[in-house]
C-alpha cells in the first residue's frame, strides 16, 4: 500500500518500483487520513493517480491500482472493473492523463455530472448516544495539567516527542527545561511545548503529560478529540492557561478542534458525532477549518497540518515516542517511560 493522505505521503516510493522494473500488480494506492479541505480542493484518490502518472506509470495501470487491484485484494468480486455481473459503478474521464472527472455512475444511475451532484442525498438521523461522547471525570484545570518535578531543582532533563513534518514517525529527544515552584516549564523559544492527553470515554480521570518539539507555537494552544486510535482529548500548548482554555472548550462543544490563547477561544470546529465527525456540509467544515488553521498560524504554527499531526502523536504503535492518557510510550522499547529522566 502506498499512501497519498494529507499527512501520510509515500507515493514517491513507486519510483523505486519503476526503476527496478518490478511489477505493479500488487501495488495499491490509498489515501489514509485526508482532510476535508484537501478533499474539497484537490480530490480524494485522483491527485494520487495524477502523481503516479507523472512518475511515468501507465495511466491504465495507475487507475488499476485504485480500482481492480484493491477489489481483488479484499476479494470483492463484483466491483473494481467493468464486466458482466459487476456493479455499474463507473467514472468517465475527460482526459486520461489529467484524471479530470466528467461523469459518475452508481449502479448504472448518473449521480454526478461535471462536478454537480444530480441526486438528493438523505440527511442521516444519528442516535443520541453518539452525539454525547465526552465523558470526563472532571474538566482539568491548569494545576491538573502541570508537570511536577519530583525534586526541588532549577532544571531537569526530560523526554521530548520530536515531530517530523510529513511523517507519522517521531523522534525520542532529550532536552533540559527550567523548573519553577516544582513545575517543569515548556520553552516556546526553543519550540518545546507541553502536550497532554485527557481520557474522555470512561471517566477515569487519566491525564498523560509530556513535551513535544516541532510545532513552532510561540503562544496559545490547540486541542482536539481526534487522537488515533483511542480518540481521547489531545492538546498542545505554550502555557497552561491556554491549554486549560482549549480543553475546557473542546469538552463544552461536545468534541472537535479548538484554538485558544490564554483565556480566549480564537476558533473552533464542533465535531458532535462521537467527537470525530461534523454533521455540517463539507463547505461549512472547510470554512471553519481554514479559520482554525489561520488562527493556529498566528500562534506561530510552522507545520501544514497541525491538527492531523497532533492526532497521530497519541498513536502508540508508530515509532519512536508517543503519548497516551497513561503517559509517554516508547514504541521501540515497547513500554511506558517517565517524562522526567532521573
Coordinates of C-alpha atoms in Angstrom, one line a residue:
X1 CA 0.0 0.0 0.0
X2 CA 1.3 3.5 -0.9
X3 CA -0.4 6.5 0.7
X4 CA -1.5 9.8 -0.6
X5 CA -3.1 11.3 2.5
X6 CA -3.0 14.8 4.0
X7 CA -0.1 13.8 6.3
X8 CA 0.9 10.3 5.3
X9 CA 2.6 10.6 1.9
X10 CA 4.8 7.9 0.4
X11 CA 3.7 7.7 -3.2
X12 CA 7.3 8.6 -4.2
X13 CA 8.3 5.0 -3.3
X14 CA 6.7 4.0 -6.6
X15 CA 9.7 5.5 -8.3
X16 CA 11.9 2.7 -6.9
X17 CA 9.4 0.1 -8.1
X18 CA 9.6 1.6 -11.6
X19 CA 13.4 1.9 -11.6
X20 CA 13.8 -1.7 -10.6
X21 CA 11.4 -3.0 -13.1
X22 CA 9.2 -4.6 -10.5
X23 CA 5.5 -5.5 -11.1
X24 CA 2.8 -3.1 -10.1
X25 CA 0.2 -5.8 -9.9
X26 CA 0.3 -6.0 -6.1
X27 CA 0.6 -2.2 -5.5
X28 CA -2.4 -0.3 -4.2
X29 CA -2.8 3.4 -3.9
X30 CA -4.7 4.6 -0.8
X31 CA -5.3 7.9 1.0
X32 CA -5.2 7.0 4.7
X33 CA -6.5 10.2 6.6
X34 CA -7.5 13.0 4.2
X35 CA -8.5 16.4 5.5
X36 CA -11.8 17.9 4.3
X37 CA -10.1 20.9 2.7
X38 CA -7.9 18.6 0.7
X39 CA -10.9 16.5 -0.3
X40 CA -12.8 19.6 -1.5
X41 CA -9.9 21.4 -3.2
X42 CA -7.8 18.6 -4.6
X43 CA -9.9 15.5 -4.5
X44 CA -9.7 12.0 -3.0
X45 CA -7.7 9.4 -4.9
X46 CA -7.4 11.4 -8.1
X47 CA -4.5 13.6 -7.1
X48 CA -2.6 10.5 -6.1
X49 CA -3.3 8.9 -9.5
X50 CA -2.1 12.1 -11.3
X51 CA 1.2 12.0 -9.3
X52 CA 1.7 8.3 -10.2
X53 CA 1.1 9.1 -13.9
X54 CA 3.6 12.0 -13.7
X55 CA 6.2 9.5 -12.4
X56 CA 5.9 7.6 -15.7
X57 CA 3.4 4.9 -14.7
X58 CA 1.0 4.0 -17.5
X59 CA -2.4 5.7 -16.7
X60 CA -4.3 2.5 -17.1
X61 CA -2.0 0.8 -14.5
X62 CA -2.3 3.8 -12.2
X63 CA -6.1 3.6 -12.3
X64 CA -5.9 -0.1 -11.8
X65 CA -4.1 0.5 -8.5
X66 CA -7.2 2.2 -7.1
X67 CA -9.9 0.0 -8.6
X68 CA -9.3 -3.6 -9.7
X69 CA -6.2 -4.5 -7.6
X70 CA -7.7 -3.3 -4.2
X71 CA -11.0 -5.1 -5.1
X72 CA -9.1 -8.3 -5.8
X73 CA -7.0 -7.9 -2.6
X74 CA -10.2 -7.7 -0.5
X75 CA -12.0 -10.4 -2.6
X76 CA -14.7 -8.1 -3.7
X77 CA -15.7 -9.9 -6.8
X78 CA -18.3 -7.5 -8.2
X79 CA -16.5 -4.2 -8.1
X80 CA -13.2 -2.7 -9.4
X81 CA -13.8 -3.3 -13.1
X82 CA -16.4 -3.1 -15.9
X83 CA -17.7 -6.5 -16.8
X84 CA -20.9 -8.6 -17.0
X85 CA -22.2 -9.2 -13.5
X86 CA -20.3 -6.3 -12.0
X87 CA -22.0 -3.3 -10.3
X88 CA -22.2 -0.5 -12.9
X89 CA -20.1 1.9 -10.7
X90 CA -18.3 3.9 -13.4
X91 CA -16.3 7.1 -13.6
X92 CA -15.9 8.8 -17.0
X93 CA -12.9 11.0 -17.5
X94 CA -12.4 13.9 -19.8
X95 CA -8.7 13.1 -20.1
X96 CA -6.9 10.0 -19.0
X97 CA -3.6 11.6 -18.1
X98 CA -5.1 14.5 -16.1
X99 CA -7.7 12.3 -14.4
X100 CA -10.3 15.0 -15.0
X101 CA -13.6 13.5 -13.9
X102 CA -16.6 14.1 -16.2
X103 CA -19.4 11.8 -15.1
X104 CA -20.1 9.4 -12.2
X105 CA -22.5 6.4 -12.4
X106 CA -23.6 4.5 -9.3
X107 CA -25.2 1.1 -10.1
X108 CA -25.9 2.4 -13.5
X109 CA -27.5 5.7 -12.5
X110 CA -25.9 9.0 -13.4
X111 CA -25.3 10.6 -10.0
X112 CA -22.8 13.4 -10.8
X113 CA -22.1 15.4 -14.0
X114 CA -19.3 17.9 -14.4
X115 CA -18.8 18.4 -10.7
X116 CA -22.5 18.7 -9.8
X117 CA -24.4 16.1 -7.7
X118 CA -27.6 15.1 -9.5
X119 CA -29.3 13.1 -6.8
X120 CA -30.8 14.2 -3.4
X121 CA -28.8 13.0 -0.5
X122 CA -30.6 11.9 2.6
X123 CA -29.7 13.5 5.9
X124 CA -28.9 10.7 8.4
X125 CA -30.6 10.5 11.8
X126 CA -27.9 9.9 14.4
X127 CA -28.7 8.1 17.7
X128 CA -28.4 10.5 20.6
X129 CA -25.8 8.4 22.4
X130 CA -23.4 9.1 19.5
X131 CA -23.8 12.8 20.0
X132 CA -22.8 12.8 23.6
X133 CA -19.5 11.1 23.9
X134 CA -17.4 13.4 26.0
X135 CA -17.3 11.6 29.3
X136 CA -14.6 13.1 31.5
X137 CA -14.3 12.7 35.3
X138 CA -13.8 16.5 35.6
X139 CA -12.7 19.4 33.4
X140 CA -9.0 19.6 34.1
X141 CA -7.5 22.8 35.5
X142 CA -4.0 24.1 34.9
X143 CA -3.0 22.5 38.2
X144 CA -4.1 19.2 36.8
X145 CA -2.2 19.7 33.6
X146 CA 1.1 20.8 35.2
X147 CA 4.1 18.5 35.1
X148 CA 5.6 18.4 38.6
X149 CA 9.3 17.8 39.3
X150 CA 9.9 15.1 41.9
X151 CA 12.6 17.2 43.4
X152 CA 13.2 20.9 44.0
X153 CA 15.7 21.6 41.2
X154 CA 16.3 24.6 38.9
X155 CA 16.1 22.4 35.8
X156 CA 15.5 18.8 34.8
X157 CA 16.2 16.5 31.8
X158 CA 13.1 15.5 30.0
X159 CA 12.0 13.2 27.2
X160 CA 10.5 15.1 24.3
X161 CA 8.5 13.9 21.3
X162 CA 10.2 15.1 18.1
X163 CA 7.7 15.9 15.4
X164 CA 8.8 15.4 11.7
X165 CA 6.6 17.1 9.2
X166 CA 5.1 14.8 6.6
X167 CA 5.8 11.7 8.7
X168 CA 4.0 9.8 11.4
X169 CA 7.3 8.7 12.8
X170 CA 8.6 10.8 15.7
X171 CA 12.0 11.1 17.4
X172 CA 12.7 10.5 21.1
X173 CA 14.6 13.6 22.1
X174 CA 16.2 14.6 25.4
X175 CA 16.1 18.3 26.5
X176 CA 16.7 20.3 29.7
X177 CA 13.9 22.5 30.9
X178 CA 13.5 25.1 33.7
X179 CA 11.6 24.3 36.9
X180 CA 9.6 27.0 38.8
X181 CA 7.8 26.1 42.0
X182 CA 8.4 22.5 41.1
X183 CA 6.5 22.9 37.8
X184 CA 8.5 21.9 34.7
X185 CA 8.0 24.7 32.2
X186 CA 7.7 24.4 28.4
X187 CA 10.1 26.6 26.4
X188 CA 8.4 28.0 23.3
X189 CA 11.6 29.9 22.4
X190 CA 13.1 26.5 21.8
X191 CA 9.9 25.1 20.3
X192 CA 9.4 22.8 23.3
X193 CA 5.7 22.7 24.2
X194 CA 3.6 20.8 26.6
X195 CA 1.3 18.0 25.3
X196 CA -1.4 16.3 27.2
X197 CA -3.9 13.5 26.6
X198 CA -7.1 13.6 28.7
X199 CA -9.2 10.4 28.8
X200 CA -12.7 11.1 27.7
X201 CA -14.7 7.8 27.5
X202 CA -14.9 6.2 30.9
X203 CA -14.3 9.0 33.5
X204 CA -11.0 7.5 34.6
X205 CA -9.5 10.9 35.2
X206 CA -6.3 9.8 33.4
X207 CA -4.2 12.6 32.1
X208 CA -1.0 11.8 30.2
X209 CA 1.6 14.6 30.1
X210 CA 4.7 15.3 28.2
X211 CA 6.6 17.6 25.9
X212 CA 6.8 17.9 22.2
X213 CA 9.1 19.7 19.7
X214 CA 8.3 20.7 16.1
X215 CA 5.0 22.6 16.1
X216 CA 6.5 26.1 16.3
X217 CA 3.8 27.5 18.6
X218 CA 5.0 30.7 20.3
X219 CA 1.8 31.2 22.4
X220 CA -1.6 29.7 22.8
X221 CA -2.8 26.1 22.5
X222 CA -4.6 23.6 20.2
X223 CA -7.0 20.9 21.4
X224 CA -8.7 18.0 19.6
X225 CA -10.9 15.0 20.2
X226 CA -9.4 13.3 17.1
X227 CA -6.5 11.3 18.6
X228 CA -5.8 8.0 17.0
X229 CA -6.8 5.4 17.9
X230 CA -8.4 5.8 21.3
X231 CA -9.6 9.3 20.4
X232 CA -9.2 10.9 23.8
X233 CA -8.6 14.7 24.1
X234 CA -5.2 15.7 22.9
X235 CA -3.8 19.2 23.4
X236 CA -0.6 21.0 22.8
X237 CA 0.3 24.5 24.0
X238 CA 2.9 27.0 25.1
X239 CA 1.4 27.7 28.5
X240 CA -1.0 26.1 31.0
X241 CA -3.7 28.8 30.8
X242 CA -4.1 28.3 27.1
X243 CA -4.1 24.5 27.4
X244 CA -6.8 24.8 30.1
X245 CA -9.0 27.0 27.9
X246 CA -8.6 24.9 24.8
X247 CA -9.5 21.6 26.7
X248 CA -12.4 23.3 28.5
X249 CA -13.9 24.5 25.2
X250 CA -13.5 21.2 23.4
X251 CA -15.4 19.5 26.2
X252 CA -18.1 22.2 26.2
X253 CA -18.8 21.8 22.4
X254 CA -19.0 18.0 22.7
X255 CA -15.8 17.3 20.9
X256 CA -14.0 19.0 18.0
X257 CA -11.0 21.2 17.3
X258 CA -10.1 24.4 19.2
X259 CA -7.5 27.1 19.0
X260 CA -7.1 29.2 22.2
X261 CA -4.9 31.9 23.6
X262 CA -4.8 32.3 27.4
X263 CA -8.5 32.7 28.4
X264 CA -9.9 33.3 24.9
X265 CA -11.1 30.8 22.3
X266 CA -9.9 32.0 18.9
X267 CA -11.6 29.4 16.6
X268 CA -13.4 26.1 16.9
X269 CA -14.9 23.3 14.8
X270 CA -17.6 21.3 16.6
X271 CA -17.5 17.5 15.8
X272 CA -20.6 16.3 17.7
X273 CA -20.7 12.8 16.2
X274 CA -18.6 10.8 18.5
X275 CA -16.2 13.8 18.8
X276 CA -14.9 12.7 15.4
X277 CA -17.3 13.9 12.7
X278 CA -19.2 17.0 11.7
X279 CA -22.8 16.9 10.7
X280 CA -22.5 20.1 8.6
X281 CA -21.7 20.4 4.9
X282 CA -18.2 19.9 3.7
X283 CA -18.2 23.6 2.6
X284 CA -19.0 24.8 6.1
X285 CA -16.5 22.4 7.6
X286 CA -13.7 23.7 5.3
X287 CA -14.6 27.3 6.1
X288 CA -14.2 26.7 9.8
X289 CA -11.1 24.6 9.3
X290 CA -9.5 27.4 7.3
X291 CA -10.2 29.8 10.2
X292 CA -8.7 27.3 12.7
X293 CA -5.5 26.9 10.6
X294 CA -5.2 30.7 10.1
X295 CA -5.5 31.3 13.9
X296 CA -3.0 28.5 14.5
X297 CA -0.6 30.2 12.2
X298 CA -1.0 33.4 14.2
X299 CA 0.2 31.5 17.2
X300 CA 3.4 30.5 15.3
X301 CA 2.5 27.1 13.9
X302 CA 5.0 26.2 11.2
X303 CA 3.6 22.8 10.0
X304 CA 0.9 22.4 7.3
X305 CA -1.5 20.1 9.1
X306 CA -1.2 20.9 12.8
X307 CA -4.4 19.1 13.9
X308 CA -3.7 15.9 11.9
X309 CA -0.1 15.9 13.2
X310 CA -1.4 16.3 16.8
X311 CA -3.9 13.4 16.3
X312 CA -1.1 10.9 15.5
X313 CA 1.0 11.8 18.5
X314 CA -1.4 9.7 20.6
X315 CA -0.9 6.6 18.4
X316 CA 1.5 4.3 20.4
X317 CA 2.2 1.8 17.6
X318 CA 4.4 4.1 15.4
X319 CA 7.9 4.8 16.5
X320 CA 9.6 6.3 18.3
X321 CA 7.9 8.2 21.2
X322 CA 4.2 8.8 21.6
X323 CA 1.8 9.8 24.4
X324 CA -1.5 8.2 25.7
X325 CA -3.7 9.1 28.7
X326 CA -1.3 7.0 30.8
X327 CA 1.8 9.0 29.8
X328 CA 4.7 8.6 27.4
X329 CA 5.2 5.4 25.5
X330 CA 8.5 4.4 23.9
X331 CA 7.5 2.3 20.9
X332 CA 11.0 1.0 20.3
X333 CA 11.3 -0.3 23.9
X334 CA 7.6 -1.1 23.9
X335 CA 7.0 0.3 27.4
X336 CA 5.8 3.4 29.2
X337 CA 8.5 5.8 30.2
X338 CA 8.7 8.8 32.5
X339 CA 8.7 12.4 31.2
X340 CA 11.5 13.4 33.6
X341 CA 14.7 11.5 33.3
X342 CA 16.1 10.6 36.7

